[in-house]
Amino acid sequence: MAVLDVNRIQKKYQAENGEITALKYIDFSVEKGEFISIVGPSGCGKSTLLSIIAGLMKPTSGEIVVNGEKIEGISNRIGYMLQKDNLLEWRTIYNNVVLGIEIQNNLTSENKQRVNQLLKTYELYDFKEKYPSQLSGGMRQRVALIRTLAINPDILLLDEAFSALDYQTRLTVTNDIYQILKQERVTTLMVTHDIPEGISMADRVVILSYRPAVIKDIIPIEFGLENRTPLNCRKTPKFSEYFDCIWKELS
Amino acid sequence: MDNPQISIERIKYLKRIKRQKEKILAWQIGILVCFLLLWEILAQAGIIDSFVLSQPSRIWKTCLNMAQNDLQKHIGITVYETLAGFILGVILGTALAFVLWWSSTISKISEPYLVVLNSLPKIALGPVIIIIVGAGTQAIIFMALAISLIVTVLEMLNGFQNTDKEYIKMAQTFDATKFQIFRKIVFPYNIATLFNSLKINIGLSLVGVIAGEFLVSKAGLGYLIVYGGQVFQLDLVMTSVIILAIVAALMYEAVALLQRVVMKKYGH
C-alpha cells in the first residue's frame, strides 16, 4: 500500500485582480521509503503542491491520503523542511531540535531520548548547548532536519531545502542528509529547481509542466550502484542521460 | 584568539583603538568643564545676567541647600510617577499590540484612530485627564501613560507584524496554535524591538510626568521648576533642570543595562 496518495489535486488562487490556476491536475502516489524529486519550471506551483501535502494550504479539489487515511489540515505524520533552516537564534541547538515536539506537547522522556540519539548519530551532540550562530551552514541544515525528524514523521517534505547553501556545502549536505534519510527509512518528497540534485537523490523524478501544472512525466531513476549516494551517482554516465532526458521534457 | 603570541601589528592596533577611545572621553569631559568654567567666568564678570541664567557656583549652593531640605522627596516623586507611567505604558501597550497582531480585522479597523491619536499632542488632553481622574498623582501618571502608550502600541505592533514569515511557517508545519506562535516565535523575536521601545518610552514618560507636574502637583521636579519660575528663583529652576537631566540619563542607562542583561540571556 502506498504511504502517500496525492489524489486529483487542483488549486486555484483567488486574488483581487483575478483567479490563477496553479495546479490543474496532480495525481500520484509514493511507496514507503521512496525518495521522490519534483522538478518543474520556476513558478509552476511546486511549492504550492508541497504546502497542500503538508496541510498548510487547502486544495480547491482533490485529497491527500496518508497510510490510507484522508488527512485534513496539518498532520504530525508529515514533516516539512523549508529552504531556510529557520533555527531560532535565541534557543540552543538542543532547544531548537525539540521545538516541534514541544509545540505538539510531546516532550516525553522517550522523545527526548530519541532526540539525543539523533544528535549523537549525526555528530551534533557536542554542540547541543551552542547557539545557531556558532554553527556552519551545513550543520545548521542538519539541525533543521533533526528538528523535523524529531516528531517522527512518516513522510518528509523538502522545499528547496538546500538552495540557501553554497555549492560546496550543498553537495556534502545533500550527501549527509540522503544517508540520514535512507538510514531512518523516511519517505521523502523533495521539490527542487536543481535538476542534478533532483536526479542524484531520487528514486523517481516527477516532472511538472508550466502553470497550470500537470504531471508531464514520472521518470524512475536506477543507477544499479551497490553503495548509492548522491555523490556517487553524479560520477556515472547514466547521470547525464537522465539529465538530458529531464532537460528535454522541461524545455 | 587561537594564536597565543600576539603580533606587533595587533598590539599597535589595540593601542590605537584604546587611544582613540581615551581621546573621545577627554574631549567629552573637556567640553563640559570648559562650558561650566566659561559660564562661571562670564557670570562673575557680569557679562551674562546671573539672576536670569544663574551660574554654576550658585546652582551648586542651591543643590546643597536643597539636599538638606527635601530634594530627595521631589526626585523620588518624579521617579516614582515616571516609572509607574512607563511600566503601565509598556504592559498595556504590548498587550494592545498583541490584540492587534492577533486580529488583523481589529488592527485594520483601529488604524485611523491610532494614527490620529499618535499625532495628537497628548498634553492637550491635560485638562480632560485632570477632570476625569482628579488633580493629583494619578493625573500625572495618566499623562505619562497617555504619551507613551500609543507609541508603544505602534512600535510593538510593527515589530510583531514584521516577524520573519519563514519562522512562523516553520512553526505552523508543527501545527502550532496562534498563541504558541506568539509565545515561542513572535515575542522572543521582538525582544530587541521591546527594548528599543522601552528606551523611547522612558524619555516620553518623563515628558508626560513633567507636563503633568506643571499642571497639577505639590511636589516633584516639575513642580520645583514651575514654583521657581513663579517666585523668580531662577537658581532653583536651573538646579531642577540639571537634576532632571541627570535623573533622565540614569533612568535611560538603567534600561540599557537591563537590555544588556536580558540580551545576554536571550540574544545570540
Coordinates of C-alpha atoms in Angstrom, one line a residue:
Chain A
M1 CA 0.0 0.0 0.0
A2 CA 1.2 3.5 -0.8
V3 CA 2.3 5.7 2.1
L4 CA 1.1 8.8 0.4
D5 CA -1.6 9.3 -2.2
V6 CA -2.0 12.6 -3.9
N7 CA -5.4 12.3 -5.4
R8 CA -6.6 14.6 -8.2
I9 CA -5.3 17.8 -6.7
Q10 CA -6.4 21.1 -8.2
K11 CA -5.6 24.5 -6.8
K12 CA -6.9 27.9 -7.8
Y13 CA -5.7 31.1 -6.1
Q14 CA -8.1 34.0 -5.7
A15 CA -6.7 37.5 -5.9
E16 CA -8.3 40.9 -6.3
N17 CA -7.3 41.1 -9.9
G18 CA -8.4 37.6 -10.9
E19 CA -8.1 33.9 -10.5
I20 CA -5.0 31.9 -11.1
T21 CA -5.0 28.1 -11.6
A22 CA -1.7 27.0 -10.1
L23 CA -2.3 23.2 -10.2
K24 CA -4.6 21.8 -12.8
Y25 CA -4.5 18.1 -12.1
I26 CA -1.9 16.3 -9.9
D27 CA -2.2 12.7 -9.2
F28 CA 0.5 10.2 -8.0
S29 CA 1.4 8.0 -5.1
V30 CA 4.5 7.3 -3.1
E31 CA 5.7 4.0 -1.7
K32 CA 7.2 3.5 1.7
G33 CA 10.9 4.6 1.9
E34 CA 10.8 6.1 -1.6
F35 CA 12.6 9.3 -2.5
I36 CA 10.7 11.5 -5.0
S37 CA 12.1 14.6 -6.6
I38 CA 9.7 17.1 -8.0
V39 CA 11.1 19.3 -10.7
G40 CA 9.5 21.9 -13.0
P41 CA 9.9 25.4 -14.4
S42 CA 10.0 28.2 -11.9
G43 CA 6.6 29.4 -10.8
C44 CA 4.9 26.2 -11.8
G45 CA 3.4 25.6 -8.4
K46 CA 5.9 23.1 -7.0
S47 CA 5.9 24.7 -3.6
T48 CA 2.1 25.1 -3.7
L49 CA 1.9 21.3 -4.1
L50 CA 4.1 20.7 -1.1
S51 CA 2.2 23.2 1.0
I52 CA -1.0 21.3 0.1
I53 CA 0.5 17.9 1.0
A54 CA 1.8 19.5 4.3
G55 CA -1.7 20.7 5.1
L56 CA -0.7 24.4 5.2
M57 CA -3.0 25.1 2.3
K58 CA -6.3 23.6 1.2
P59 CA -6.6 22.3 -2.3
T60 CA -9.6 23.6 -4.4
S61 CA -10.4 20.0 -5.1
G62 CA -8.9 16.6 -4.5
E63 CA -7.4 15.0 -1.4
I64 CA -4.3 13.9 0.3
V65 CA -4.3 10.3 1.8
V66 CA -1.6 9.1 4.2
N67 CA -1.5 5.4 5.1
G68 CA -5.0 5.0 3.7
E69 CA -6.4 7.8 5.8
K70 CA -7.5 11.1 4.3
I71 CA -5.8 14.0 6.1
E72 CA -7.3 17.4 6.9
G73 CA -5.0 20.2 8.0
I74 CA -1.6 19.7 9.4
S75 CA -0.7 16.1 10.3
N76 CA 2.1 15.2 12.7
R77 CA 2.8 12.3 10.3
I78 CA 4.3 14.8 7.8
G79 CA 7.5 16.7 8.4
Y80 CA 8.2 19.8 6.4
M81 CA 11.6 21.3 5.9
L82 CA 11.9 24.8 4.4
Q83 CA 14.5 26.5 2.3
K84 CA 15.9 28.4 5.2
D85 CA 16.9 26.4 8.3
N86 CA 14.9 28.9 10.4
L87 CA 16.8 28.0 13.6
L88 CA 15.7 30.3 16.4
E89 CA 18.8 32.3 17.3
W90 CA 17.8 32.7 20.9
R91 CA 17.5 29.0 21.5
T92 CA 20.3 26.5 22.0
I93 CA 20.7 23.7 19.4
Y94 CA 19.0 21.3 21.7
N95 CA 16.1 23.6 22.4
N96 CA 15.8 24.2 18.6
V97 CA 15.7 20.5 17.9
V98 CA 12.9 19.9 20.5
L99 CA 10.8 22.8 19.2
G100 CA 8.5 20.6 17.2
I101 CA 7.7 18.1 19.9
E102 CA 7.5 21.0 22.4
I103 CA 4.8 22.6 20.2
Q104 CA 3.0 19.3 20.0
N105 CA 3.2 18.9 23.8
N106 CA 5.1 15.6 23.3
L107 CA 8.1 16.4 25.3
T108 CA 8.2 12.9 26.9
S109 CA 11.4 11.3 28.1
E110 CA 11.1 8.8 25.3
N111 CA 11.1 11.6 22.7
K112 CA 14.0 13.4 24.5
Q113 CA 16.0 10.2 24.3
R114 CA 15.2 9.9 20.6
V115 CA 16.4 13.4 20.0
N116 CA 19.6 12.9 21.9
Q117 CA 20.2 9.7 19.9
L118 CA 19.7 11.5 16.7
L119 CA 22.0 14.3 17.8
K120 CA 24.7 11.7 18.7
T121 CA 24.3 9.7 15.4
Y122 CA 24.6 12.8 13.3
E123 CA 27.5 14.3 15.2
L124 CA 25.8 17.3 16.7
Y125 CA 25.6 16.1 20.3
D126 CA 28.7 18.1 21.3
F127 CA 27.1 21.2 20.0
K128 CA 23.7 20.9 21.8
E129 CA 24.4 23.7 24.2
K130 CA 25.7 26.0 21.5
Y131 CA 23.7 28.6 19.6
P132 CA 22.8 28.5 15.9
S133 CA 25.1 31.4 15.1
Q134 CA 28.1 29.3 16.2
L135 CA 27.4 26.6 13.6
S136 CA 28.3 26.3 9.9
G137 CA 25.6 26.4 7.2
G138 CA 25.8 22.7 6.7
M139 CA 25.5 21.9 10.4
R140 CA 22.5 24.3 10.7
Q141 CA 20.7 22.4 7.9
R142 CA 21.4 19.1 9.7
V143 CA 19.9 20.6 12.9
A144 CA 16.8 21.7 11.0
L145 CA 16.5 18.1 9.6
I146 CA 16.7 16.6 13.1
R147 CA 14.1 19.1 14.3
T148 CA 11.8 17.8 11.6
L149 CA 12.7 14.1 12.2
A150 CA 12.2 14.5 16.0
I151 CA 8.4 14.4 15.5
N152 CA 8.9 11.0 13.9
P153 CA 7.1 11.7 10.6
D154 CA 6.2 9.0 8.1
I155 CA 6.7 11.4 5.2
L156 CA 9.3 14.2 4.9
L157 CA 8.8 17.2 2.6
L158 CA 11.9 19.1 1.5
D159 CA 11.1 22.5 -0.1
E160 CA 14.3 23.6 -1.9
A161 CA 15.9 22.7 1.4
F162 CA 19.5 23.1 0.2
S163 CA 19.3 26.1 -2.1
A164 CA 20.3 28.6 0.5
L165 CA 23.7 26.8 0.9
D166 CA 26.8 27.5 -1.2
Y167 CA 27.6 24.9 -3.8
Q168 CA 30.4 23.0 -1.9
T169 CA 28.4 22.8 1.3
R170 CA 25.3 21.8 -0.7
L171 CA 27.0 18.7 -2.2
T172 CA 28.2 17.5 1.1
V173 CA 24.9 18.3 2.9
T174 CA 22.8 16.5 0.3
N175 CA 25.1 13.5 0.7
D176 CA 24.8 13.6 4.5
I177 CA 21.1 14.1 4.5
Y178 CA 20.4 11.5 1.9
Q179 CA 22.2 8.9 4.1
I180 CA 20.3 10.0 7.2
L181 CA 17.0 9.7 5.4
K182 CA 17.8 6.2 4.0
Q183 CA 19.1 5.1 7.4
E184 CA 15.9 6.3 9.1
R185 CA 13.8 4.9 6.3
V186 CA 11.9 8.1 5.8
T187 CA 9.7 8.5 2.7
T188 CA 10.7 11.8 1.1
L189 CA 9.3 14.3 -1.4
M190 CA 11.7 17.0 -2.5
V191 CA 11.0 20.0 -4.5
T192 CA 14.0 21.4 -6.3
H193 CA 14.8 23.6 -9.3
D194 CA 18.3 21.9 -9.5
I195 CA 17.9 19.0 -11.9
P196 CA 21.2 17.3 -11.0
E197 CA 20.3 17.5 -7.3
G198 CA 16.9 16.0 -8.0
I199 CA 18.4 13.1 -10.0
S200 CA 21.2 12.4 -7.5
M201 CA 18.8 11.7 -4.7
A202 CA 15.7 10.4 -6.2
D203 CA 14.2 7.0 -6.9
R204 CA 11.7 8.7 -9.1
V205 CA 11.6 12.2 -10.6
V206 CA 8.2 13.9 -11.1
I207 CA 8.2 16.5 -13.9
L208 CA 5.6 19.2 -13.7
S209 CA 4.6 21.4 -16.6
Y210 CA 4.3 25.2 -16.6
R211 CA 1.3 26.7 -14.9
P212 CA -1.4 25.5 -14.7
A213 CA 0.6 22.5 -13.7
V214 CA 0.0 18.9 -14.7
I215 CA 2.4 15.9 -14.3
K216 CA 4.3 15.7 -17.6
D217 CA 6.2 12.6 -16.8
I218 CA 7.4 10.4 -13.9
I219 CA 10.9 9.0 -14.6
P220 CA 12.2 6.1 -12.5
I221 CA 15.9 6.6 -11.6
E222 CA 18.0 3.5 -11.4
F223 CA 21.8 3.5 -11.2
G224 CA 22.4 -0.1 -10.2
L225 CA 25.0 1.1 -7.7
E226 CA 25.7 -1.0 -4.6
N227 CA 26.6 2.0 -2.5
R228 CA 24.3 4.6 -3.9
T229 CA 25.0 8.1 -2.6
P230 CA 24.2 11.4 -4.4
L231 CA 27.9 12.0 -5.0
N232 CA 28.5 8.5 -6.4
C233 CA 25.5 8.9 -8.8
R234 CA 27.0 12.1 -10.2
K235 CA 30.0 10.1 -11.4
T236 CA 28.1 7.5 -13.5
P237 CA 27.5 8.0 -17.3
K238 CA 23.8 7.3 -16.7
F239 CA 23.6 10.6 -14.7
S240 CA 24.0 12.8 -17.8
E241 CA 21.5 10.6 -19.7
Y242 CA 18.9 11.3 -17.1
F243 CA 19.8 14.9 -17.1
D244 CA 19.3 15.2 -20.9
C245 CA 16.0 13.4 -20.7
I246 CA 14.6 15.6 -18.0
W247 CA 16.0 18.8 -19.6
K248 CA 14.2 18.0 -22.8
E249 CA 10.9 17.4 -21.0
L250 CA 11.3 20.8 -19.3
S251 CA 12.1 22.8 -22.3
Chain B
M1 CA 42.4 34.1 19.8
D2 CA 43.9 30.8 18.5
N3 CA 47.4 32.3 18.5
P4 CA 48.8 32.9 22.0
Q5 CA 51.6 35.1 20.6
I6 CA 50.1 38.4 19.8
S7 CA 51.8 40.1 16.8
I8 CA 53.3 43.5 17.0
E9 CA 50.7 44.8 14.5
R10 CA 48.0 43.5 16.7
I11 CA 49.4 45.3 19.8
K12 CA 49.7 48.5 17.7
Y13 CA 46.1 48.1 16.5
L14 CA 44.8 47.6 20.1
K15 CA 46.8 50.6 21.3
R16 CA 45.4 52.8 18.6
I17 CA 41.8 51.8 19.4
K18 CA 42.4 52.5 23.1
R19 CA 44.0 55.8 22.4
Q20 CA 41.1 56.8 20.2
K21 CA 38.6 56.0 23.0
E22 CA 40.6 58.0 25.5
K23 CA 40.7 60.9 23.2
I24 CA 36.9 60.9 22.8
L25 CA 36.4 60.7 26.5
A26 CA 38.9 63.5 27.2
W27 CA 37.1 65.7 24.7
Q28 CA 33.7 65.0 26.2
I29 CA 34.8 65.9 29.7
G30 CA 36.8 68.8 28.4
I31 CA 33.8 70.4 26.7
L32 CA 31.7 70.1 29.8
V33 CA 34.4 71.6 32.0
C34 CA 35.0 74.5 29.6
F35 CA 31.3 75.2 29.3
L36 CA 30.9 75.4 33.1
L37 CA 34.1 77.5 33.5
L38 CA 33.0 79.9 30.8
W39 CA 29.6 80.2 32.3
E40 CA 31.0 80.9 35.8
I41 CA 33.6 83.4 34.5
L42 CA 31.1 85.3 32.3
A43 CA 28.6 85.4 35.2
Q44 CA 31.3 86.6 37.6
A45 CA 32.4 89.3 35.2
G46 CA 28.8 90.4 34.8
I47 CA 28.7 89.8 31.0
I48 CA 25.7 87.4 31.5
D49 CA 23.0 88.1 33.9
S50 CA 23.3 85.5 36.7
F51 CA 19.9 86.4 38.0
V52 CA 18.3 85.1 34.9
L53 CA 20.7 82.4 33.7
S54 CA 22.1 81.5 37.2
Q55 CA 25.7 80.3 37.4
P56 CA 27.4 77.0 38.3
S57 CA 28.5 78.1 41.8
R58 CA 25.0 79.3 42.7
I59 CA 23.5 76.1 41.3
W60 CA 25.9 74.1 43.4
K61 CA 24.9 76.1 46.5
T62 CA 21.2 75.7 45.8
C63 CA 21.8 72.0 45.3
L64 CA 23.5 71.6 48.7
N65 CA 20.8 73.7 50.3
M66 CA 18.0 71.6 48.8
A67 CA 19.7 68.4 49.7
Q68 CA 19.3 69.4 53.3
N69 CA 15.7 70.1 52.8
D70 CA 13.5 67.8 50.7
L71 CA 15.3 67.3 47.3
Q72 CA 15.2 63.5 47.7
K73 CA 11.5 63.7 48.2
H74 CA 11.0 65.7 44.9
I75 CA 13.3 63.4 43.0
G76 CA 11.6 60.3 44.5
I77 CA 8.1 61.5 43.5
T78 CA 9.1 62.3 39.9
V79 CA 11.0 59.0 39.5
Y80 CA 8.0 57.1 41.0
E81 CA 5.5 58.8 38.7
T82 CA 7.7 58.2 35.7
L83 CA 8.3 54.5 36.4
A84 CA 4.6 54.0 37.1
G85 CA 3.6 55.6 33.8
F86 CA 6.4 53.8 32.0
I87 CA 5.6 50.3 33.3
L88 CA 1.9 50.8 32.7
G89 CA 2.6 52.1 29.2
V90 CA 4.8 49.2 28.3
I91 CA 2.5 46.5 29.7
L92 CA -0.7 48.0 28.3
G93 CA 1.0 48.9 25.0
T94 CA 2.4 45.4 24.5
A95 CA -0.9 43.8 25.4
L96 CA -2.8 46.0 22.9
A97 CA -0.2 45.3 20.3
F98 CA -0.8 41.6 20.9
V99 CA -4.5 42.0 20.4
L100 CA -4.0 43.9 17.2
W101 CA -1.4 41.3 16.0
W102 CA -3.9 38.6 16.8
S103 CA -6.8 40.0 14.8
S104 CA -5.9 41.8 11.5
T105 CA -9.5 42.9 11.3
I106 CA -9.3 44.8 14.6
S107 CA -6.0 46.1 13.5
K108 CA -7.3 47.5 10.3
I109 CA -10.4 49.0 12.0
S110 CA -8.3 50.8 14.6
E111 CA -5.7 52.0 12.2
P112 CA -7.0 55.5 11.5
Y113 CA -7.7 56.1 15.2
L114 CA -4.2 55.1 16.1
V115 CA -2.8 57.4 13.5
V116 CA -4.8 60.3 14.8
L117 CA -4.1 59.5 18.4
N118 CA -0.4 59.2 17.7
S119 CA -0.1 62.6 16.1
L120 CA -2.3 64.3 18.7
P121 CA -0.3 66.2 21.3
K122 CA -1.4 64.3 24.4
I123 CA -0.7 67.3 26.6
A124 CA -3.8 68.9 25.1
L125 CA -5.8 66.2 27.0
G126 CA -4.3 67.5 30.3
P127 CA -7.5 69.4 31.5
V128 CA -9.7 66.4 30.5
I129 CA -7.4 64.0 32.3
I130 CA -7.4 66.1 35.4
I131 CA -11.2 66.3 35.5
I132 CA -11.6 62.6 34.9
V133 CA -9.1 61.1 37.2
G134 CA -8.8 64.0 39.6
A135 CA -6.0 66.5 40.3
G136 CA -3.1 64.6 41.8
T137 CA -0.5 61.9 41.3
Q138 CA -2.9 59.7 39.4
A139 CA -3.4 62.5 36.8
I140 CA 0.3 62.8 36.3
I141 CA 0.8 59.1 35.9
F142 CA -2.1 59.0 33.5
M143 CA -0.5 61.8 31.4
A144 CA 2.8 59.8 31.3
L145 CA 0.8 56.8 30.2
A146 CA -1.1 58.7 27.5
I147 CA 2.1 60.0 26.0
S148 CA 3.9 56.6 25.9
L149 CA 1.0 54.2 25.2
I150 CA 0.3 54.8 21.5
V151 CA 3.9 54.9 20.6
T152 CA 4.4 51.5 22.3
V153 CA 1.4 50.0 20.6
L154 CA 2.6 51.1 17.1
E155 CA 6.2 50.2 17.7
M156 CA 5.4 46.7 19.1
L157 CA 2.7 46.0 16.5
N158 CA 5.1 46.9 13.7
G159 CA 7.7 44.5 15.3
F160 CA 5.2 41.7 15.7
Q161 CA 3.9 42.1 12.1
N162 CA 7.4 42.1 10.7
T163 CA 8.4 38.8 12.3
D164 CA 10.2 36.6 9.7
K165 CA 7.3 34.8 7.9
E166 CA 9.5 31.8 7.4
Y167 CA 9.9 31.3 11.2
I168 CA 6.1 31.4 11.5
K169 CA 5.6 29.0 8.6
M170 CA 8.1 26.6 10.2
A171 CA 6.1 26.7 13.5
Q172 CA 2.9 26.1 11.5
T173 CA 4.3 23.0 10.0
F174 CA 4.4 21.6 13.6
D175 CA 0.7 22.6 13.9
A176 CA 1.5 25.4 16.4
T177 CA -1.5 27.3 17.7
K178 CA -1.6 31.1 17.2
F179 CA -0.8 31.6 20.9
Q180 CA 2.2 29.2 20.7
I181 CA 3.4 31.1 17.6
F182 CA 3.3 34.3 19.6
R183 CA 4.9 32.9 22.7
K184 CA 7.7 30.9 21.1
I185 CA 8.4 32.9 17.9
V186 CA 6.9 36.4 17.7
F187 CA 7.6 37.6 21.2
P188 CA 11.2 36.4 21.6
Y189 CA 11.9 37.5 18.0
N190 CA 10.9 41.1 19.2
I191 CA 12.9 41.3 22.4
A192 CA 15.1 43.9 20.7
T193 CA 12.1 45.9 19.5
L194 CA 10.7 45.8 23.0
F195 CA 13.9 47.3 24.4
N196 CA 14.0 50.0 21.7
S197 CA 10.5 51.0 22.7
L198 CA 11.5 50.9 26.4
K199 CA 14.3 53.3 25.6
I200 CA 12.0 55.7 23.8
N201 CA 9.3 55.3 26.5
I202 CA 11.4 56.2 29.5
G203 CA 12.0 59.6 27.9
L204 CA 8.4 60.0 26.8
S205 CA 7.1 59.1 30.3
L206 CA 9.3 61.7 31.8
V207 CA 7.9 64.3 29.4
G208 CA 4.4 63.3 30.5
V209 CA 5.3 63.5 34.1
I210 CA 6.9 66.9 33.9
A211 CA 4.0 68.2 31.8
G212 CA 1.6 66.8 34.4
E213 CA 3.6 68.3 37.3
F214 CA 3.4 71.7 35.6
L215 CA -0.4 71.4 35.6
V216 CA -1.1 69.8 38.9
S217 CA 1.3 69.0 41.7
K218 CA 2.6 69.9 45.1
A219 CA 5.9 68.1 44.7
G220 CA 8.3 66.7 42.1
L221 CA 11.0 68.2 39.9
G222 CA 8.4 69.7 37.5
Y223 CA 6.7 71.3 40.5
L224 CA 10.1 72.8 41.6
I225 CA 10.6 74.2 38.1
V226 CA 7.2 75.9 37.9
Y227 CA 7.5 77.1 41.5
G228 CA 11.0 78.5 40.9
G229 CA 9.7 80.3 37.9
Q230 CA 6.7 81.8 39.7
V231 CA 8.8 83.2 42.6
F232 CA 11.6 84.3 40.3
Q233 CA 14.1 82.0 41.8
L234 CA 15.9 81.1 38.6
D235 CA 18.7 79.2 40.6
L236 CA 16.0 76.8 41.7
V237 CA 14.8 76.4 38.1
M238 CA 18.2 75.8 36.7
T239 CA 19.2 73.4 39.5
S240 CA 16.0 71.4 39.0
V241 CA 16.5 71.2 35.2
I242 CA 20.1 69.9 35.7
I243 CA 19.0 67.3 38.3
L244 CA 16.2 66.3 35.9
A245 CA 18.8 65.8 33.1
I246 CA 20.8 63.6 35.4
V247 CA 17.7 61.6 36.5
A248 CA 16.7 61.1 32.9
A249 CA 20.2 59.9 31.9
L250 CA 20.3 57.5 34.8
M251 CA 16.9 56.0 34.0
Y252 CA 17.9 55.6 30.4
E253 CA 21.1 53.9 31.4
A254 CA 19.1 51.6 33.8
V255 CA 17.0 50.4 30.8
A256 CA 20.1 50.0 28.7
L257 CA 21.7 47.9 31.4
L258 CA 18.6 45.8 31.7
Q259 CA 18.7 45.3 28.0
R260 CA 22.3 44.1 28.1
V261 CA 21.5 41.6 30.9
V262 CA 18.4 40.2 29.0
M263 CA 20.1 40.1 25.6
K264 CA 22.9 38.2 27.1
K265 CA 20.4 35.6 28.2
Y266 CA 18.2 35.6 25.0
G267 CA 20.1 37.1 22.2
H268 CA 22.8 35.4 20.1

